[in-house]
Amino acid sequence: MVSQGSPTSLLEALSSDFLACKICLEQLHTPKTLPCLHTYCQDCLAQLANSGYVRCPECRETVPVPPAGVAAFKTNFFVNGLLDLVKARACGDLRAGKPACALCPLVGGTSAGGPATARCLDCADDLCQACADGHRCTRQTHTHRVVDLVGYRAGWYDEEARERQAAQCPQHPGEALRFLCQPCSQLLCRECRLDPHLDHPCLPLAEAVSARRPGLEELLAGVDSNLVELETTRVVEKEALARLREQAARVGMQVEEAAEGVLRALLAQKQEVLGQLRAHVEAAEEAARERLAKLEDKEQVAKAATAFARRVLSLGREAEILSLEGAITQRLQQLQGCPWTPGPTPCLLPQLELHPGLLDKNCRLLQLSFEEQQTEKNGGKDGVGTERELENQSQREVGAKPEGQSGVQPQGREGTISPKEDKAQLPQEDSGPQLERGGRANKKKKFKGRCKSISREPSPALGPNLDGSGLLPRPIFYCTFPTRMPGDRRSPRITGLCPYGPREILVADEQNRALKRFSLNGDYKGTMPIPEGCSPCSVAALQNAVAFSAGARLYLISPGGEVQWRRALSLGQASHAVTALPSRDRVAVSVAGHVEVYNMEGSLATRFIPGGKASRGQRALVFLTTSPQGNFVGSDWQQNSVVVCDGLGQVIGEYKGPGLHGCQPGSLSVDKKGYIFLTIREVNKVVILDPKGSLLGDFLTAFHGLEKPRVTTMVDGRYLVVSLSNGTIHVFRVRSPDS
C-alpha cells in the first residue's frame, strides 16, 4: 500500500534510528511488532521471553508470548519494506565501484553483467542500458517504471518504489500479498487464498485499506486529541509545580517574617515589663529610704533623751535631779506619747503570670493550611489569581491564631503587660524550638504517605556575634530559569558563576564547554567565545576582561574571546577556583592550598598560604571568593572548614561546624555588608556566616526550592544567584535587617 507519509518523513525514517533495534542497537532483522507497537528483532525478543511473557524494554508493558513462540508476533511489513529499500539502495554486485546488471547473466549466459545504469522499480533489478531498453519493449514489462540508477540511489524515487513493490508472502517466497481475509484478519497471497481461506470472504488490499482507513484515522484523531490533552496537562503540572515552589518560597519568607515579628514583639514586651519592674522597685526603694531616714531621726532623738535622763538620775545630786525633773518628765512623756512607727507600710510585690495560651502545649503560633488551586474561572490567567491575592491568601494561611488561642498578647487592659504574661516571655529562647519541633512533628504525622519528607538536620545554636534582636538577612524570591539552550548537546553542568555587566551573569557550563550570558531575569544573551577545546570550570569578570580556569590553566580573554594571556597551574588540584578582587583589576586563583594573585598583564602580583607557611600542605581551597572589604573567603576541604583571611594570608576567622552537618563546605558568596553565604549541597542548604566566619543561621533550605545547589554568586551585593545540579538557576534578593 502507498505510504501516506511525505518524502521528507520517509527520508527521515531511513536516515534516523527508526530501523534500528532498541535491544541489539543494530539494523532490524526479521522485525516483529508487540501489541504496544514497539518493534524488535525476532531473535532479540526470543532472548527476552521468560516464563511465557515478554516485557517491552521501552514502555515496560508485559506481553504474553503466543503458543507458537515469538515468531507468531505480527511481522512489521512497513519496516520490512523500508529495510528492502535501504538494502536495494546500498547493496548490489560491484564492479569498478558500480552495481552490475541483473539480467545480463540470464540473457547472455555470462557470469557477470555489465555496469548498471538504470533500475526497474517493479522488478527491483539493476539494469544496464541495453537491458533497460529491452525491458521497456516486452509485453510483460512495458508498463514497468525504469529510472536512472544514480537518482534512485540518491533517494529520488523511494516513495514511488514503495508504491510499486508489493510486500512478499513469508510462507510462499516470490508471491506478493494481495488479499485480506476478513474473518482471520490475515494478509494472503494467491497460494494462501486457495487453502485454507478458500471459503473465507477476502478483499483486495486496496479495498480493505479503503474500508478500514476511516476507522484507523478516527482512532488516530482520538489519540492525537489525547496527546494534546496530555501535553496541556503536562504543561499545567509543570506550571503548578513552579507555582508551588514560588508559593512555598513566599510562604517560607512570610513564616520567617512572622516569626521575627513575634520575636520583636516578645523582646519589646520583655523590655517593657523589665522597665516596669525596675521603675516599681526604684520607687519602692525611694519610699523605703525616706521612711528609714525618718525612723532613724526619731530613734536618735529618743536615744539622746533617754541617755540624758539616765545620766541625770545616776550622776546628778538631789537638787539637780529635782530641778530637771519637770523638763525630763515632759520630754519623756512627749516621746512616749508619739507613735514610734507610721503604721503598716504597703509593699506591692511583683508577680509574673503566664498567659493561658502559652501554657497550652498544643498552641501553635504558626500553622499551615493547604488549599486546592483555583481554576481559571476563579483566578487570573494562570488559574491561581493575582500575586496580591496569593499574598493575601498566604497571610491568611500563615499567621497567629485568633485571640484566646494565640501565645502572644502585646498589652493588658491598661496598656501594660500583666505579670502572668511576662512569665511566659522569660523562657522565650526555649519556646521557639519547641513550637518548631512540635509543628514539624504534627505535619509529618498528618501528611505521612502523601509527600516525600526532606531530611533537615536542626541547625546549631546561633553564634555569639548575633545581636540580641535575632534579625538576619532574609531571602526574597526573584525569579528562576533554565540554562539549557538550543544547541546544547548535553545537560548543563554549571561549575562557575560571576556577575558580568549591569544585572548580568556569566555561567560556566563545563559539560557543553561554554560561557553563557544571562540577564538577572533569565534572558539568554548568547555565549562568549572561548578557545577551542576548553571546558571552563570557574569564572570571574574583571575590567573589560574575563578570567576562567580550564584544566590546569588560567585564561584571561577579552569580551570578544581573544586570549590575552594564559598561565599554567599546578596539577595537584582537580579544579581551580577563580575570583576577582574588589578593584577588579586583579584575579586570584586557588592552587594546591595557596592563593595566587595576577594583574591584568598576567604577572604574578602576590602569592600566600592562608595561615602562613605553617599551613603548607594542610589546606585545599576548592571554592574561593572575596569580600567588599578585600578579604579572601575559601572552602577548605582539607580542614573541612571555611577560612577567612586578609590579602597577606593572615587568618581572620575560621569556621569548622557543627553547622556543616558533617559535609564539606561548598560554594561561597559575600554580600555588600560582608555576610558570607555558604552552600551545603548534601543537605540542600545555604547558611549565613558573619564577616569573621561565625555561623548565624539558615538562609535558604529545601523549602525554597533548593535541590542539590552547586555554585552561587552575588550580583550588586543584593542578589544571590544559586545554580542547581539540573542546570536550573534561582535568584533571590537579599533583604538586609535594616531595610
mmCIF file of C-alpha atoms in Angstrom, residues 44-320:
data_model
loop_
_atom_site.group_PDB
_atom_site.id
_atom_site.type_symbol
_atom_site.label_atom_id
_atom_site.label_comp_id
_atom_site.label_asym_id
_atom_site.label_seq_id
_atom_site.Cartn_x
_atom_site.Cartn_y
_atom_site.Cartn_z
ATOM 1 C CA CYS A 44 16.180 -10.351 20.427
ATOM 2 C CA LEU A 45 12.595 -10.964 21.546
ATOM 3 C CA ALA A 46 13.351 -14.666 21.904
ATOM 4 C CA GLN A 47 16.139 -13.800 24.351
ATOM 5 C CA LEU A 48 13.750 -11.644 26.398
ATOM 6 C CA ALA A 49 10.997 -14.272 26.571
ATOM 7 C CA ASN A 50 10.746 -15.574 30.120
ATOM 8 C CA SER A 51 8.044 -17.873 31.541
ATOM 9 C CA GLY A 52 5.766 -17.209 28.609
ATOM 10 C CA TYR A 53 5.973 -13.386 28.815
ATOM 11 C CA VAL A 54 7.975 -10.613 27.196
ATOM 12 C CA ARG A 55 8.456 -7.244 28.863
ATOM 13 C CA CYS A 56 8.833 -4.382 26.403
ATOM 14 C CA PRO A 57 12.202 -2.660 27.013
ATOM 15 C CA GLU A 58 10.738 0.761 26.167
ATOM 16 C CA CYS A 59 7.268 1.043 27.718
ATOM 17 C CA ARG A 60 7.777 -1.811 30.264
ATOM 18 C CA GLU A 61 4.441 -3.393 29.276
ATOM 19 C CA THR A 62 4.283 -7.156 29.860
ATOM 20 C CA VAL A 63 3.014 -9.129 26.838
ATOM 21 C CA PRO A 64 2.198 -12.880 26.768
ATOM 22 C CA VAL A 65 4.135 -14.872 24.194
ATOM 23 C CA PRO A 66 1.901 -16.717 21.683
ATOM 24 C CA PRO A 67 1.883 -20.537 21.957
ATOM 25 C CA ALA A 68 3.872 -20.778 18.722
ATOM 26 C CA GLY A 69 6.642 -18.579 20.149
ATOM 27 C CA VAL A 70 7.870 -15.080 19.384
ATOM 28 C CA ALA A 71 7.738 -15.893 15.656
ATOM 29 C CA ALA A 72 3.936 -15.680 15.927
ATOM 30 C CA PHE A 73 4.101 -11.971 16.770
ATOM 31 C CA LYS A 74 2.959 -9.800 13.854
ATOM 32 C CA THR A 75 5.595 -9.142 11.221
ATOM 33 C CA ASN A 76 6.182 -5.434 10.662
ATOM 34 C CA PHE A 77 5.812 -5.260 6.865
ATOM 35 C CA PHE A 78 6.211 -1.489 6.976
ATOM 36 C CA VAL A 79 9.670 -1.841 8.491
ATOM 37 C CA ASN A 80 10.417 -4.730 6.121
ATOM 38 C CA GLY A 81 9.591 -2.508 3.163
ATOM 39 C CA LEU A 82 11.881 0.214 4.426
ATOM 40 C CA LEU A 83 14.632 -2.351 5.036
ATOM 41 C CA ASP A 84 14.236 -3.669 1.479
ATOM 42 C CA LEU A 85 14.504 -0.114 0.218
ATOM 43 C CA VAL A 86 17.656 0.501 2.211
ATOM 44 C CA LYS A 87 19.216 -2.780 1.084
ATOM 45 C CA ALA A 88 18.341 -2.099 -2.532
ATOM 46 C CA ARG A 89 19.965 1.319 -2.393
ATOM 47 C CA ALA A 90 23.074 0.157 -0.559
ATOM 48 C CA CYS A 91 23.698 -3.335 -1.921
ATOM 49 C CA GLY A 92 24.498 -4.883 -5.306
ATOM 50 C CA ASP A 93 27.316 -6.621 -7.116
ATOM 51 C CA LEU A 94 30.007 -4.012 -7.505
ATOM 52 C CA ARG A 95 32.442 -3.853 -10.367
ATOM 53 C CA ALA A 96 34.749 -0.875 -10.665
ATOM 54 C CA GLY A 97 32.656 0.753 -7.957
ATOM 55 C CA LYS A 98 29.340 0.331 -9.844
ATOM 56 C CA PRO A 99 26.495 -2.235 -9.492
ATOM 57 C CA ALA A 100 26.194 -4.938 -12.172
ATOM 58 C CA CYS A 101 23.211 -5.635 -14.410
ATOM 59 C CA ALA A 102 20.912 -8.353 -13.056
ATOM 60 C CA LEU A 103 19.601 -9.524 -16.496
ATOM 61 C CA CYS A 104 22.846 -9.916 -18.459
ATOM 62 C CA PRO A 105 23.787 -13.248 -16.793
ATOM 63 C CA LEU A 106 20.293 -14.586 -17.592
ATOM 64 C CA VAL A 107 20.194 -13.442 -21.226
ATOM 65 C CA GLY A 108 23.787 -13.795 -22.378
ATOM 66 C CA GLY A 109 24.892 -16.613 -20.085
ATOM 67 C CA THR A 110 27.811 -14.592 -18.783
ATOM 68 C CA SER A 111 28.953 -14.913 -15.218
ATOM 69 C CA ALA A 112 28.693 -11.202 -14.548
ATOM 70 C CA GLY A 113 26.565 -8.467 -16.028
ATOM 71 C CA GLY A 114 27.594 -5.141 -17.418
ATOM 72 C CA PRO A 115 27.618 -1.956 -15.403
ATOM 73 C CA ALA A 116 24.103 -0.976 -14.365
ATOM 74 C CA THR A 117 22.797 2.488 -15.280
ATOM 75 C CA ALA A 118 19.066 2.079 -14.556
ATOM 76 C CA ARG A 119 16.706 0.307 -12.172
ATOM 77 C CA CYS A 120 13.269 -1.208 -12.627
ATOM 78 C CA LEU A 121 11.126 -0.162 -9.656
ATOM 79 C CA ASP A 122 8.653 -3.022 -10.275
ATOM 80 C CA CYS A 123 11.215 -5.837 -10.575
ATOM 81 C CA ALA A 124 13.678 -4.280 -8.130
ATOM 82 C CA ASP A 125 16.535 -5.128 -10.549
ATOM 83 C CA ASP A 126 19.521 -3.060 -11.627
ATOM 84 C CA LEU A 127 19.830 -2.925 -15.445
ATOM 85 C CA CYS A 128 22.462 -1.911 -17.922
ATOM 86 C CA GLN A 129 21.439 0.459 -20.705
ATOM 87 C CA ALA A 130 20.794 -2.329 -23.248
ATOM 88 C CA CYS A 131 18.682 -4.412 -20.868
ATOM 89 C CA ALA A 132 16.817 -1.278 -19.768
ATOM 90 C CA ASP A 133 15.878 -0.502 -23.382
ATOM 91 C CA GLY A 134 14.757 -4.082 -23.932
ATOM 92 C CA HIS A 135 12.847 -4.096 -20.634
ATOM 93 C CA ARG A 136 10.617 -1.338 -21.939
ATOM 94 C CA CYS A 137 9.820 -3.257 -25.155
ATOM 95 C CA THR A 138 8.408 -6.563 -23.861
ATOM 96 C CA ARG A 139 4.705 -7.237 -23.410
ATOM 97 C CA GLN A 140 5.100 -8.260 -19.775
ATOM 98 C CA THR A 141 7.325 -5.371 -18.669
ATOM 99 C CA HIS A 142 6.426 -2.446 -20.898
ATOM 100 C CA THR A 143 4.418 -0.881 -18.024
ATOM 101 C CA HIS A 144 7.297 -1.166 -15.572
ATOM 102 C CA ARG A 145 8.877 2.016 -14.303
ATOM 103 C CA VAL A 146 12.587 2.191 -15.284
ATOM 104 C CA VAL A 147 14.502 5.093 -13.694
ATOM 105 C CA ASP A 148 18.050 6.401 -13.638
ATOM 106 C CA LEU A 149 20.190 4.433 -11.186
ATOM 107 C CA VAL A 150 22.045 7.490 -9.889
ATOM 108 C CA GLY A 151 18.804 9.232 -8.984
ATOM 109 C CA TYR A 152 17.441 6.059 -7.441
ATOM 110 C CA ARG A 153 20.479 5.596 -5.229
ATOM 111 C CA ALA A 154 20.171 9.293 -4.242
ATOM 112 C CA GLY A 155 16.669 8.579 -2.918
ATOM 113 C CA TRP A 156 14.655 10.453 -5.542
ATOM 114 C CA TYR A 157 12.336 7.517 -6.275
ATOM 115 C CA ASP A 158 11.981 5.945 -2.800
ATOM 116 C CA GLU A 159 8.300 6.754 -2.449
ATOM 117 C CA GLU A 160 7.471 5.543 -5.980
ATOM 118 C CA ALA A 161 9.460 2.346 -5.452
ATOM 119 C CA ARG A 162 7.466 1.615 -2.292
ATOM 120 C CA GLU A 163 4.243 2.119 -4.255
ATOM 121 C CA ARG A 164 5.220 -0.354 -6.974
ATOM 122 C CA GLN A 165 6.832 -3.082 -4.909
ATOM 123 C CA ALA A 166 4.328 -5.322 -3.158
ATOM 124 C CA ALA A 167 5.009 -6.991 0.166
ATOM 125 C CA GLN A 168 6.187 -10.602 -0.161
ATOM 126 C CA CYS A 169 4.416 -13.521 1.483
ATOM 127 C CA PRO A 170 6.586 -15.067 4.223
ATOM 128 C CA GLN A 171 5.084 -18.534 3.535
ATOM 129 C CA HIS A 172 5.439 -18.523 -0.263
ATOM 130 C CA PRO A 173 8.597 -16.749 -1.466
ATOM 131 C CA GLY A 174 8.110 -14.809 -4.676
ATOM 132 C CA GLU A 175 4.377 -14.352 -4.135
ATOM 133 C CA ALA A 176 3.080 -10.895 -3.272
ATOM 134 C CA LEU A 177 0.480 -10.322 -0.579
ATOM 135 C CA ARG A 178 -2.685 -9.305 -2.404
ATOM 136 C CA PHE A 179 -5.706 -10.130 -0.225
ATOM 137 C CA LEU A 180 -7.010 -9.686 3.297
ATOM 138 C CA CYS A 181 -9.011 -12.494 4.888
ATOM 139 C CA GLN A 182 -11.719 -10.632 6.804
ATOM 140 C CA PRO A 183 -12.584 -13.321 9.425
ATOM 141 C CA CYS A 184 -8.917 -14.092 10.129
ATOM 142 C CA SER A 185 -7.559 -10.520 9.610
ATOM 143 C CA GLN A 186 -4.631 -12.130 7.796
ATOM 144 C CA LEU A 187 -2.748 -10.998 4.681
ATOM 145 C CA LEU A 188 -2.799 -13.593 1.875
ATOM 146 C CA CYS A 189 -1.075 -14.253 -1.398
ATOM 147 C CA ARG A 190 -2.627 -16.276 -4.239
ATOM 148 C CA GLU A 191 -1.372 -19.551 -2.778
ATOM 149 C CA CYS A 192 -2.667 -18.702 0.718
ATOM 150 C CA ARG A 193 -6.029 -17.761 -0.820
ATOM 151 C CA LEU A 194 -6.622 -21.306 -2.040
ATOM 152 C CA ASP A 195 -6.228 -23.160 1.233
ATOM 153 C CA PRO A 196 -7.376 -22.889 3.996
ATOM 154 C CA HIS A 197 -9.020 -19.486 3.281
ATOM 155 C CA LEU A 198 -10.858 -20.563 0.131
ATOM 156 C CA ASP A 199 -14.313 -20.242 1.694
ATOM 157 C CA HIS A 200 -13.500 -17.085 3.651
ATOM 158 C CA PRO A 201 -14.600 -13.671 2.371
ATOM 159 C CA CYS A 202 -11.478 -11.834 1.194
ATOM 160 C CA LEU A 203 -10.848 -8.331 -0.105
ATOM 161 C CA PRO A 204 -8.073 -6.928 -2.256
ATOM 162 C CA LEU A 205 -5.623 -4.917 -0.206
ATOM 163 C CA ALA A 206 -6.660 -1.596 -1.709
ATOM 164 C CA GLU A 207 -10.345 -2.170 -0.895
ATOM 165 C CA ALA A 208 -9.508 -3.448 2.586
ATOM 166 C CA VAL A 209 -7.422 -0.384 3.339
ATOM 167 C CA SER A 210 -10.117 1.931 1.971
ATOM 168 C CA ALA A 211 -12.645 0.232 4.226
ATOM 169 C CA ARG A 212 -10.528 0.268 7.348
ATOM 170 C CA ARG A 213 -8.672 3.554 6.927
ATOM 171 C CA PRO A 214 -11.538 5.774 8.248
ATOM 172 C CA GLY A 215 -11.704 3.795 11.469
ATOM 173 C CA LEU A 216 -7.954 3.974 11.956
ATOM 174 C CA GLU A 217 -7.905 7.682 11.183
ATOM 175 C CA GLU A 218 -10.730 8.244 13.658
ATOM 176 C CA LEU A 219 -8.820 6.365 16.345
ATOM 177 C CA LEU A 220 -5.659 8.258 15.419
ATOM 178 C CA ALA A 221 -7.508 11.561 15.727
ATOM 179 C CA GLY A 222 -8.752 10.491 19.133
ATOM 180 C CA VAL A 223 -5.269 9.609 20.279
ATOM 181 C CA ASP A 224 -3.978 12.904 18.854
ATOM 182 C CA SER A 225 -6.557 14.758 20.925
ATOM 183 C CA ASN A 226 -5.450 12.739 23.932
ATOM 184 C CA LEU A 227 -1.858 13.711 23.194
ATOM 185 C CA VAL A 228 -2.893 17.357 23.084
ATOM 186 C CA GLU A 229 -4.638 16.915 26.415
ATOM 187 C CA LEU A 230 -1.601 15.126 27.836
ATOM 188 C CA GLU A 231 0.677 17.913 26.637
ATOM 189 C CA THR A 232 -1.659 20.520 28.093
ATOM 190 C CA THR A 233 -1.865 18.599 31.351
ATOM 191 C CA ARG A 234 1.899 18.224 31.462
ATOM 192 C CA VAL A 235 2.348 21.970 30.948
ATOM 193 C CA VAL A 236 -0.252 22.663 33.631
ATOM 194 C CA GLU A 237 1.515 20.260 36.003
ATOM 195 C CA LYS A 238 4.849 21.984 35.400
ATOM 196 C CA GLU A 239 3.251 25.379 35.907
ATOM 197 C CA ALA A 240 1.561 24.108 39.069
ATOM 198 C CA LEU A 241 4.896 22.801 40.326
ATOM 199 C CA ALA A 242 6.525 26.147 39.579
ATOM 200 C CA ARG A 243 3.695 27.956 41.367
ATOM 201 C CA LEU A 244 4.039 25.552 44.279
ATOM 202 C CA ARG A 245 7.735 26.300 44.587
ATOM 203 C CA GLU A 246 7.188 30.038 44.292
ATOM 204 C CA GLN A 247 4.356 29.920 46.818
ATOM 205 C CA ALA A 248 6.436 27.734 49.156
ATOM 206 C CA ALA A 249 9.305 30.219 48.944
ATOM 207 C CA ARG A 250 6.887 33.093 49.538
ATOM 208 C CA VAL A 251 5.231 31.331 52.485
ATOM 209 C CA GLY A 252 8.638 30.433 53.881
ATOM 210 C CA MET A 253 9.631 34.081 53.828
ATOM 211 C CA GLN A 254 6.304 35.021 55.414
ATOM 212 C CA VAL A 255 6.917 32.442 58.147
ATOM 213 C CA GLU A 256 10.318 33.938 58.822
ATOM 214 C CA GLU A 257 8.909 37.470 58.825
ATOM 215 C CA ALA A 258 6.065 36.409 61.112
ATOM 216 C CA ALA A 259 8.465 34.646 63.479
ATOM 217 C CA GLU A 260 10.743 37.656 63.510
ATOM 218 C CA GLY A 261 7.748 39.897 64.159
ATOM 219 C CA VAL A 262 6.726 37.697 67.075
ATOM 220 C CA LEU A 263 10.282 37.773 68.389
ATOM 221 C CA ARG A 264 10.419 41.540 68.051
ATOM 222 C CA ALA A 265 7.097 41.917 69.857
ATOM 223 C CA LEU A 266 8.222 39.457 72.518
ATOM 224 C CA LEU A 267 11.509 41.272 73.021
ATOM 225 C CA ALA A 268 9.677 44.607 73.166
ATOM 226 C CA GLN A 269 7.329 43.220 75.803
ATOM 227 C CA LYS A 270 10.295 41.867 77.699
ATOM 228 C CA GLN A 271 11.998 45.240 77.758
ATOM 229 C CA GLU A 272 8.732 46.967 78.734
ATOM 230 C CA VAL A 273 7.994 44.574 81.599
ATOM 231 C CA LEU A 274 11.561 44.717 82.848
ATOM 232 C CA GLY A 275 11.357 48.518 82.697
ATOM 233 C CA GLN A 276 8.138 48.470 84.698
ATOM 234 C CA LEU A 277 9.753 46.133 87.185
ATOM 235 C CA ARG A 278 12.781 48.402 87.554
ATOM 236 C CA ALA A 279 10.575 51.517 87.902
ATOM 237 C CA HIS A 280 8.454 49.835 90.582
ATOM 238 C CA VAL A 281 11.484 48.662 92.533
ATOM 239 C CA GLU A 282 13.156 52.064 92.292
ATOM 240 C CA ALA A 283 10.007 53.884 93.524
ATOM 241 C CA ALA A 284 9.565 51.404 96.375
ATOM 242 C CA GLU A 285 13.225 51.749 97.344
ATOM 243 C CA GLU A 286 12.985 55.565 97.340
ATOM 244 C CA ALA A 287 9.904 55.497 99.570
ATOM 245 C CA ALA A 288 11.559 52.976 101.882
ATOM 246 C CA ARG A 289 14.671 55.152 102.110
ATOM 247 C CA GLU A 290 12.561 58.170 103.119
ATOM 248 C CA ARG A 291 10.765 56.156 105.824
ATOM 249 C CA LEU A 292 14.057 54.721 107.087
ATOM 250 C CA ALA A 293 15.517 58.212 107.346
ATOM 251 C CA LYS A 294 12.567 59.406 109.436
ATOM 252 C CA LEU A 295 12.758 56.351 111.671
ATOM 253 C CA GLU A 296 16.489 56.865 112.164
ATOM 254 C CA ASP A 297 15.873 60.515 113.159
ATOM 255 C CA LYS A 298 13.230 59.508 115.730
ATOM 256 C CA GLU A 299 15.498 56.790 117.015
ATOM 257 C CA GLN A 300 18.389 59.253 117.528
ATOM 258 C CA VAL A 301 16.147 61.736 119.329
ATOM 259 C CA ALA A 302 14.759 59.059 121.659
ATOM 260 C CA LYS A 303 18.228 57.630 122.376
ATOM 261 C CA ALA A 304 19.614 61.101 123.177
ATOM 262 C CA ALA A 305 16.725 61.923 125.563
ATOM 263 C CA THR A 306 16.927 58.603 127.413
ATOM 264 C CA ALA A 307 20.716 58.831 127.711
ATOM 265 C CA PHE A 308 20.443 62.351 129.195
ATOM 266 C CA ALA A 309 17.752 61.250 131.673
ATOM 267 C CA ARG A 310 19.823 58.249 132.776
ATOM 268 C CA ARG A 311 22.911 60.424 133.359
ATOM 269 C CA VAL A 312 20.955 62.877 135.442
ATOM 270 C CA LEU A 313 19.403 60.111 137.520
ATOM 271 C CA SER A 314 22.697 58.287 138.039
ATOM 272 C CA LEU A 315 25.168 61.173 138.454
ATOM 273 C CA GLY A 316 23.139 64.231 139.492
ATOM 274 C CA ARG A 317 22.610 65.472 143.078
ATOM 275 C CA GLU A 318 19.170 65.707 144.567
ATOM 276 C CA ALA A 319 18.810 69.371 143.819
ATOM 277 C CA GLU A 320 19.966 68.886 140.243
#
